[in-house]
PDB file of C-alpha atoms in Angstrom:
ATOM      1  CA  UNK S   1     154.089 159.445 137.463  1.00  0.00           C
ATOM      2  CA  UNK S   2     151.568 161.854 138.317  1.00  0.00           C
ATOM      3  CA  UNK S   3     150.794 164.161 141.467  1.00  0.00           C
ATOM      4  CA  UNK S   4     147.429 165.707 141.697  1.00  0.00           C
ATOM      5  CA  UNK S   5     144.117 165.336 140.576  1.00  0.00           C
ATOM      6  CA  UNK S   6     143.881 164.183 136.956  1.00  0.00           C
ATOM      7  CA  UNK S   7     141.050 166.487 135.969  1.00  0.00           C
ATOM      8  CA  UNK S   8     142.690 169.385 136.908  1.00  0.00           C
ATOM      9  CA  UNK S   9     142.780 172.344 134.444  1.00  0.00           C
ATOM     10  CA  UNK S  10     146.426 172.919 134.335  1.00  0.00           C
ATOM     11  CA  UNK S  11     149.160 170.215 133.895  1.00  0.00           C
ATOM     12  CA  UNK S  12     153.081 170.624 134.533  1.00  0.00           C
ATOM     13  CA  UNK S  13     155.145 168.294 132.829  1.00  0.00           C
ATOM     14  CA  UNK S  14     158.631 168.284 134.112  1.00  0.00           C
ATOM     15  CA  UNK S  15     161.584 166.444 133.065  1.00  0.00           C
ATOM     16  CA  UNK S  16     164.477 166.409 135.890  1.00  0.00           C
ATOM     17  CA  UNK S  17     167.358 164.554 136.803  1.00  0.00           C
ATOM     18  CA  UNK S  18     167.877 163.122 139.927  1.00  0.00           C
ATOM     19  CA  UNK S  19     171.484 164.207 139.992  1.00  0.00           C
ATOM     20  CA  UNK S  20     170.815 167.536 138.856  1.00  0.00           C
ATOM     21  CA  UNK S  21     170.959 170.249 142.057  1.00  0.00           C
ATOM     22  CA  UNK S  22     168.657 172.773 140.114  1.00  0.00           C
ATOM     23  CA  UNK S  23     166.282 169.690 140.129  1.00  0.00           C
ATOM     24  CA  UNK S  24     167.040 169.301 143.499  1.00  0.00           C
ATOM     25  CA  UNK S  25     166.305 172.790 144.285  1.00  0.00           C
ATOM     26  CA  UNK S  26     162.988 173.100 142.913  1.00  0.00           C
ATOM     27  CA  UNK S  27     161.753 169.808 144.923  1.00  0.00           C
ATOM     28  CA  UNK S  28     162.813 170.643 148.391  1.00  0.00           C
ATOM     29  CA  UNK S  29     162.342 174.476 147.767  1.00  0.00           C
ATOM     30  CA  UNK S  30     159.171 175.450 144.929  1.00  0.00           C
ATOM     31  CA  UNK S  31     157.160 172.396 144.806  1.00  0.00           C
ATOM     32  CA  UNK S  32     156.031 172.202 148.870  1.00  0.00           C
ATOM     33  CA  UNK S  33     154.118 175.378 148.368  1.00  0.00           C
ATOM     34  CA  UNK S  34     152.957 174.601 144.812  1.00  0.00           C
ATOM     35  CA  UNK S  35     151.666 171.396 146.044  1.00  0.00           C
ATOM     36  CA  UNK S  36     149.815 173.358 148.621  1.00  0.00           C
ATOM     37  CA  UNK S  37     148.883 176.114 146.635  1.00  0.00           C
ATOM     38  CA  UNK S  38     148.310 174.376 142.995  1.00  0.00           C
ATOM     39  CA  UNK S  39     148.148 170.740 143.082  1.00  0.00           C
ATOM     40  CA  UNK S  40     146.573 170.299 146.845  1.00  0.00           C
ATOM     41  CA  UNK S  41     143.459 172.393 145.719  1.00  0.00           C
ATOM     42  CA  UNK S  42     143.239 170.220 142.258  1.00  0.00           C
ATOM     43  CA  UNK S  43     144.078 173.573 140.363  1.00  0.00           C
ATOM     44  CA  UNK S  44     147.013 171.213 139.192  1.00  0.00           C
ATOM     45  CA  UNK S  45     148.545 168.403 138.257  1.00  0.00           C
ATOM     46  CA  UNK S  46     152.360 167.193 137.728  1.00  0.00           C
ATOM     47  CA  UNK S  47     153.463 164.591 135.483  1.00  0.00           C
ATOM     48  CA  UNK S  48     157.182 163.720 136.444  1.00  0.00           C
ATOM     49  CA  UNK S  49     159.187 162.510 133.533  1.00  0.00           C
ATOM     50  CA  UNK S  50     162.530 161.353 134.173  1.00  0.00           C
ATOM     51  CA  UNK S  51     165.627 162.912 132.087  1.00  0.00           C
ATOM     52  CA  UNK S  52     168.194 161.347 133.360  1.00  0.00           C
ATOM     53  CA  UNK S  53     171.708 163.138 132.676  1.00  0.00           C
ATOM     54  CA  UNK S  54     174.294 160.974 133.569  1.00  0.00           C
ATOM     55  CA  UNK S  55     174.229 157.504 134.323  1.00  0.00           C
ATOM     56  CA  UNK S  56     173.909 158.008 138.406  1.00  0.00           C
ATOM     57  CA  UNK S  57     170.469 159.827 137.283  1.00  0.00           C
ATOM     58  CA  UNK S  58     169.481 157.022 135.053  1.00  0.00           C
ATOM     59  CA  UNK S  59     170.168 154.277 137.872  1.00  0.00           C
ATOM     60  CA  UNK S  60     168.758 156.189 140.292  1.00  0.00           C
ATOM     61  CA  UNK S  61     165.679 156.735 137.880  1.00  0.00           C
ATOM     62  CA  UNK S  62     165.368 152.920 136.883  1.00  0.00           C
ATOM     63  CA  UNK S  63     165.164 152.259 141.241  1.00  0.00           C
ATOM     64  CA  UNK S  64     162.423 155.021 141.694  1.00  0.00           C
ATOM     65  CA  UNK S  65     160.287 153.514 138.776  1.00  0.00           C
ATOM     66  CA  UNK S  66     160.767 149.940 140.360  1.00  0.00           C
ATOM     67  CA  UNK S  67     159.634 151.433 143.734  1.00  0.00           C
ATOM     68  CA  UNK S  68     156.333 150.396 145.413  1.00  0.00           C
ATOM     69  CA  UNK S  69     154.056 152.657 143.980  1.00  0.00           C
ATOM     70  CA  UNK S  70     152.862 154.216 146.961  1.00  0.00           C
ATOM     71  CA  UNK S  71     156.282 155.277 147.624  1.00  0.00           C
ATOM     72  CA  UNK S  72     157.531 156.660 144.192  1.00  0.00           C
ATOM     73  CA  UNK S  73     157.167 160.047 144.855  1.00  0.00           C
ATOM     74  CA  UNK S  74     158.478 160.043 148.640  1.00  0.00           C
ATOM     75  CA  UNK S  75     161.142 158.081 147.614  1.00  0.00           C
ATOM     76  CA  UNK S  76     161.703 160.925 144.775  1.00  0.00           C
ATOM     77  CA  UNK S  77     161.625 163.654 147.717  1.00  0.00           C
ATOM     78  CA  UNK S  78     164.158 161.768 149.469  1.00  0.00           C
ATOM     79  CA  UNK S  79     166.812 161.211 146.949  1.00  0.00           C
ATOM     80  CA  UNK S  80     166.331 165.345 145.772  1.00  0.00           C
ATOM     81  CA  UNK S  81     166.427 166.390 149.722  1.00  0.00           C
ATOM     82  CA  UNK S  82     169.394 164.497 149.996  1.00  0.00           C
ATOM     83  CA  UNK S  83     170.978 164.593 146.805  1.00  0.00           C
ATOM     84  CA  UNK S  84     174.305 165.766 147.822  1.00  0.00           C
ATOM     85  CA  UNK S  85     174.979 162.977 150.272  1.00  0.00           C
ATOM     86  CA  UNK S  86     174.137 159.700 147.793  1.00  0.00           C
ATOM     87  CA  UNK S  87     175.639 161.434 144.694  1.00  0.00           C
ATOM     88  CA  UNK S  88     179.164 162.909 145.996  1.00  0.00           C
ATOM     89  CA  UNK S  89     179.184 159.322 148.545  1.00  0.00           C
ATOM     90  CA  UNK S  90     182.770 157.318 148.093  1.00  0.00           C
ATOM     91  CA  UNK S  91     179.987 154.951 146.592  1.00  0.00           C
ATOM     92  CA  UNK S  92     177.353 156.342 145.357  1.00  0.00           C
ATOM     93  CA  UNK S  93     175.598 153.338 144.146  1.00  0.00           C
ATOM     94  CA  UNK S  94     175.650 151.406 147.678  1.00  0.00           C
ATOM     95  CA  UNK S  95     174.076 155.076 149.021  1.00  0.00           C
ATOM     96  CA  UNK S  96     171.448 155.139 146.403  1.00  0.00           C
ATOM     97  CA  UNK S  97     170.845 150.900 147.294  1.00  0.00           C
ATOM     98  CA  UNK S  98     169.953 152.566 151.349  1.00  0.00           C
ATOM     99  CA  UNK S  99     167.120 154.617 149.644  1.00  0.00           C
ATOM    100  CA  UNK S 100     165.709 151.779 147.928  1.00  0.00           C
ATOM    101  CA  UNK S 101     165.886 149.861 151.087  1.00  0.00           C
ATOM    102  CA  UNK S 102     164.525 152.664 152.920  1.00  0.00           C
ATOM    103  CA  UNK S 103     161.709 152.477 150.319  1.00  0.00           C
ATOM    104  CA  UNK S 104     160.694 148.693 151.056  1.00  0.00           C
ATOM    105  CA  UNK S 105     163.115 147.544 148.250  1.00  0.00           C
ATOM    106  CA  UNK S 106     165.395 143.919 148.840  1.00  0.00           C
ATOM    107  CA  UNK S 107     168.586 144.280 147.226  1.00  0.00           C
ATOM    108  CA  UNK S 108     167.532 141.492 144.011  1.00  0.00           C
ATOM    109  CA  UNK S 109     164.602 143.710 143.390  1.00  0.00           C
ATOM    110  CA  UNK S 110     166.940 146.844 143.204  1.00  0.00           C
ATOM    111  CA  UNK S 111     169.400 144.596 141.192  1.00  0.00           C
ATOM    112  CA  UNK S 112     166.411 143.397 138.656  1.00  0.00           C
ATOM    113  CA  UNK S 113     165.706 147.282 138.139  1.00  0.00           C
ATOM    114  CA  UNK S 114     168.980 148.710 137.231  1.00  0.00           C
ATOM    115  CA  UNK S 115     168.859 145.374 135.021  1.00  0.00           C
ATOM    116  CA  UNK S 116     165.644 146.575 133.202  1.00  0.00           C
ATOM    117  CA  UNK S 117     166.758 147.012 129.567  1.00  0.00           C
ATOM    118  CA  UNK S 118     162.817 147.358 128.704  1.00  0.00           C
ATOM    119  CA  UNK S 119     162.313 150.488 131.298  1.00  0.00           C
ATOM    120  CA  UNK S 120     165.774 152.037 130.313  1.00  0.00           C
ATOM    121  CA  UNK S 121     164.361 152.198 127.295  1.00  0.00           C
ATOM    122  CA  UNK S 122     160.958 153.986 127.640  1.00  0.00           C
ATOM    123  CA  UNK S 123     163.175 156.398 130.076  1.00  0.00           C
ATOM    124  CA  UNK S 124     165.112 157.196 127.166  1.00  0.00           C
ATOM    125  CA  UNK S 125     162.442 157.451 124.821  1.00  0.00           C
ATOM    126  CA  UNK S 126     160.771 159.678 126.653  1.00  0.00           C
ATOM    127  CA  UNK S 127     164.070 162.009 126.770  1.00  0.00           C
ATOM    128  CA  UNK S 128     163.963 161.901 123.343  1.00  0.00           C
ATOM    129  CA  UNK S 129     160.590 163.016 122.476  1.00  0.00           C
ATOM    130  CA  UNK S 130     161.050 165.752 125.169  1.00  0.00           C
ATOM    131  CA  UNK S 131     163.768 166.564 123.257  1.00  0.00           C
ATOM    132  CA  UNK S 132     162.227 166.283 119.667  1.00  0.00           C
ATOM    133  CA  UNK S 133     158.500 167.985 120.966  1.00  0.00           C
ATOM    134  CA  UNK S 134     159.558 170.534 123.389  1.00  0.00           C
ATOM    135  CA  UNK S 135     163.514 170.972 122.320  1.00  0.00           C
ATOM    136  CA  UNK S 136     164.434 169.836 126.284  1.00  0.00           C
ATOM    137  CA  UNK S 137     168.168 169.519 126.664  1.00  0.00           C
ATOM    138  CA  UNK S 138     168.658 170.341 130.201  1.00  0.00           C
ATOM    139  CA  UNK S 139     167.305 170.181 133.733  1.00  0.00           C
ATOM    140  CA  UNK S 140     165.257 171.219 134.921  1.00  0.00           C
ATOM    141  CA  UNK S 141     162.635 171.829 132.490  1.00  0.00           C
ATOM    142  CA  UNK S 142     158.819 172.155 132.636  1.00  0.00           C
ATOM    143  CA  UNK S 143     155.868 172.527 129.746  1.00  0.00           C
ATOM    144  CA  UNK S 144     153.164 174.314 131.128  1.00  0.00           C
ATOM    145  CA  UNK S 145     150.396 174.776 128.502  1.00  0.00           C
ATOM    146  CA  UNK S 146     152.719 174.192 125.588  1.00  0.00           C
ATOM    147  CA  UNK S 147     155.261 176.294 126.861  1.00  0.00           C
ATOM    148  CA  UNK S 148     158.485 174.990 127.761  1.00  0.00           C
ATOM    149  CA  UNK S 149     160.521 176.930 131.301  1.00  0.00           C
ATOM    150  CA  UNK S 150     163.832 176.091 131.703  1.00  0.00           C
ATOM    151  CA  UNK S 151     165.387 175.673 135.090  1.00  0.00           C
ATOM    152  CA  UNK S 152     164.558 176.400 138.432  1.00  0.00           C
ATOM    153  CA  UNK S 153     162.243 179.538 137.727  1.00  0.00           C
ATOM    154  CA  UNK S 154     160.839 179.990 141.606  1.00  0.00           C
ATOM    155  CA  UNK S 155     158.098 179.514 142.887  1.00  0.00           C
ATOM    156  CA  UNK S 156     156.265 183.434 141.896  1.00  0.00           C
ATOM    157  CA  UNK S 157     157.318 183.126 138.366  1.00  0.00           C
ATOM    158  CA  UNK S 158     155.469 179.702 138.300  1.00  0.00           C
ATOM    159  CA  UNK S 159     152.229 180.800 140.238  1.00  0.00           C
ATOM    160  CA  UNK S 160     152.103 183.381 137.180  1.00  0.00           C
ATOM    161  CA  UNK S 161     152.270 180.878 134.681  1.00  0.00           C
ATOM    162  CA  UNK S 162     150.319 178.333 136.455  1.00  0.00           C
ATOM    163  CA  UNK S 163     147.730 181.564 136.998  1.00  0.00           C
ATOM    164  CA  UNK S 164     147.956 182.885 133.593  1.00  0.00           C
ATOM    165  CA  UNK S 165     147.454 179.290 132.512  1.00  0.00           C
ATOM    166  CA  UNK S 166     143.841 179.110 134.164  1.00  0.00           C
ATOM    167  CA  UNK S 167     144.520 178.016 137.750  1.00  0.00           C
ATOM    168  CA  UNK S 168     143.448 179.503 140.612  1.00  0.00           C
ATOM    169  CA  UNK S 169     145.203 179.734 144.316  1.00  0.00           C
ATOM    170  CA  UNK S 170     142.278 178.553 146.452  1.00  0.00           C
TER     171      UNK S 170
END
């Protein structure tokens, strides 16, 4: 899924997992002000891959894809902002279920995604071409301009790259 204007000059690619509180870091903490900054101004866009590392991440992965469209990436936000209350719940799976409701979801379509053998499968391809192409084995992890960043790097290391990569803060 992509945020920002497709014609911009610089693309992130990041691969995260929604269970991953590095991850979660960098979407509640960097990525307000690089959306304002970078991808707000069209300097950027960011092409979210999933890389799922356990298999909370991947279900929770599989019910973001199925989401309404319009609400994949604020149902994204939600799930990193509150990360620590659906993954540690007594259930986690009936707390991820209240996001997907939350998102416009009825419980068969939610039970239809995490039933998606097709999707599963392009989620894990794509974890292993990040892996093969870029040599991604954790989260989070960004290619900027053929580069690959691992973790959380803040948000001044990443205006650097993103600058020294050709975009501008407008």
């Amino acid at each position: 899924m992509v945020l920002g204007n497709p014609d911009a000059p610089v693309t992130i690619y990041e691969y995260s997992s929604l269970t991953c509180p590095h991850c979660a870091s960098f979407h509640t903490d960097v990525l307000p002000r690089l959306k304002t900054d970078f991808i707000e101004t069209g300097q950027v866009r960011l092409v979210y891959r999933d890389f799922p590392l356990d298999q909370l991440a991947a279900a929770a992965a599989l019910m973001v894809r199925c989401a309404p469209e319009q609400s994949y990436f604020r149902l994204l936000g939600m799930l990193f902002t509150n990360q620590e209350q659906w993954s540690r719940a007594q259930n986690p799976a009936e707390a991820l279920f209240g996001y997907g409701r939350l998102a416009g979801m009825s419980q068969q379509a939610i039970d239809a995604c995490f039933a998606d053998q097709d999707l599963f499968g392009r989620i894990v391809d794509v974890q292993n071409q990040a892996n093969q192409l870029h040599g991604i084995a954790s989260t989070p992890s960004f290619v900027i301009d053929g580069v690959t960043h691992r973790g959380n790097i803040g948000y001044d290391a990443f205006a650097r790259v993103l600058r020294e990569a050709g975009a501008q803060v407008q």
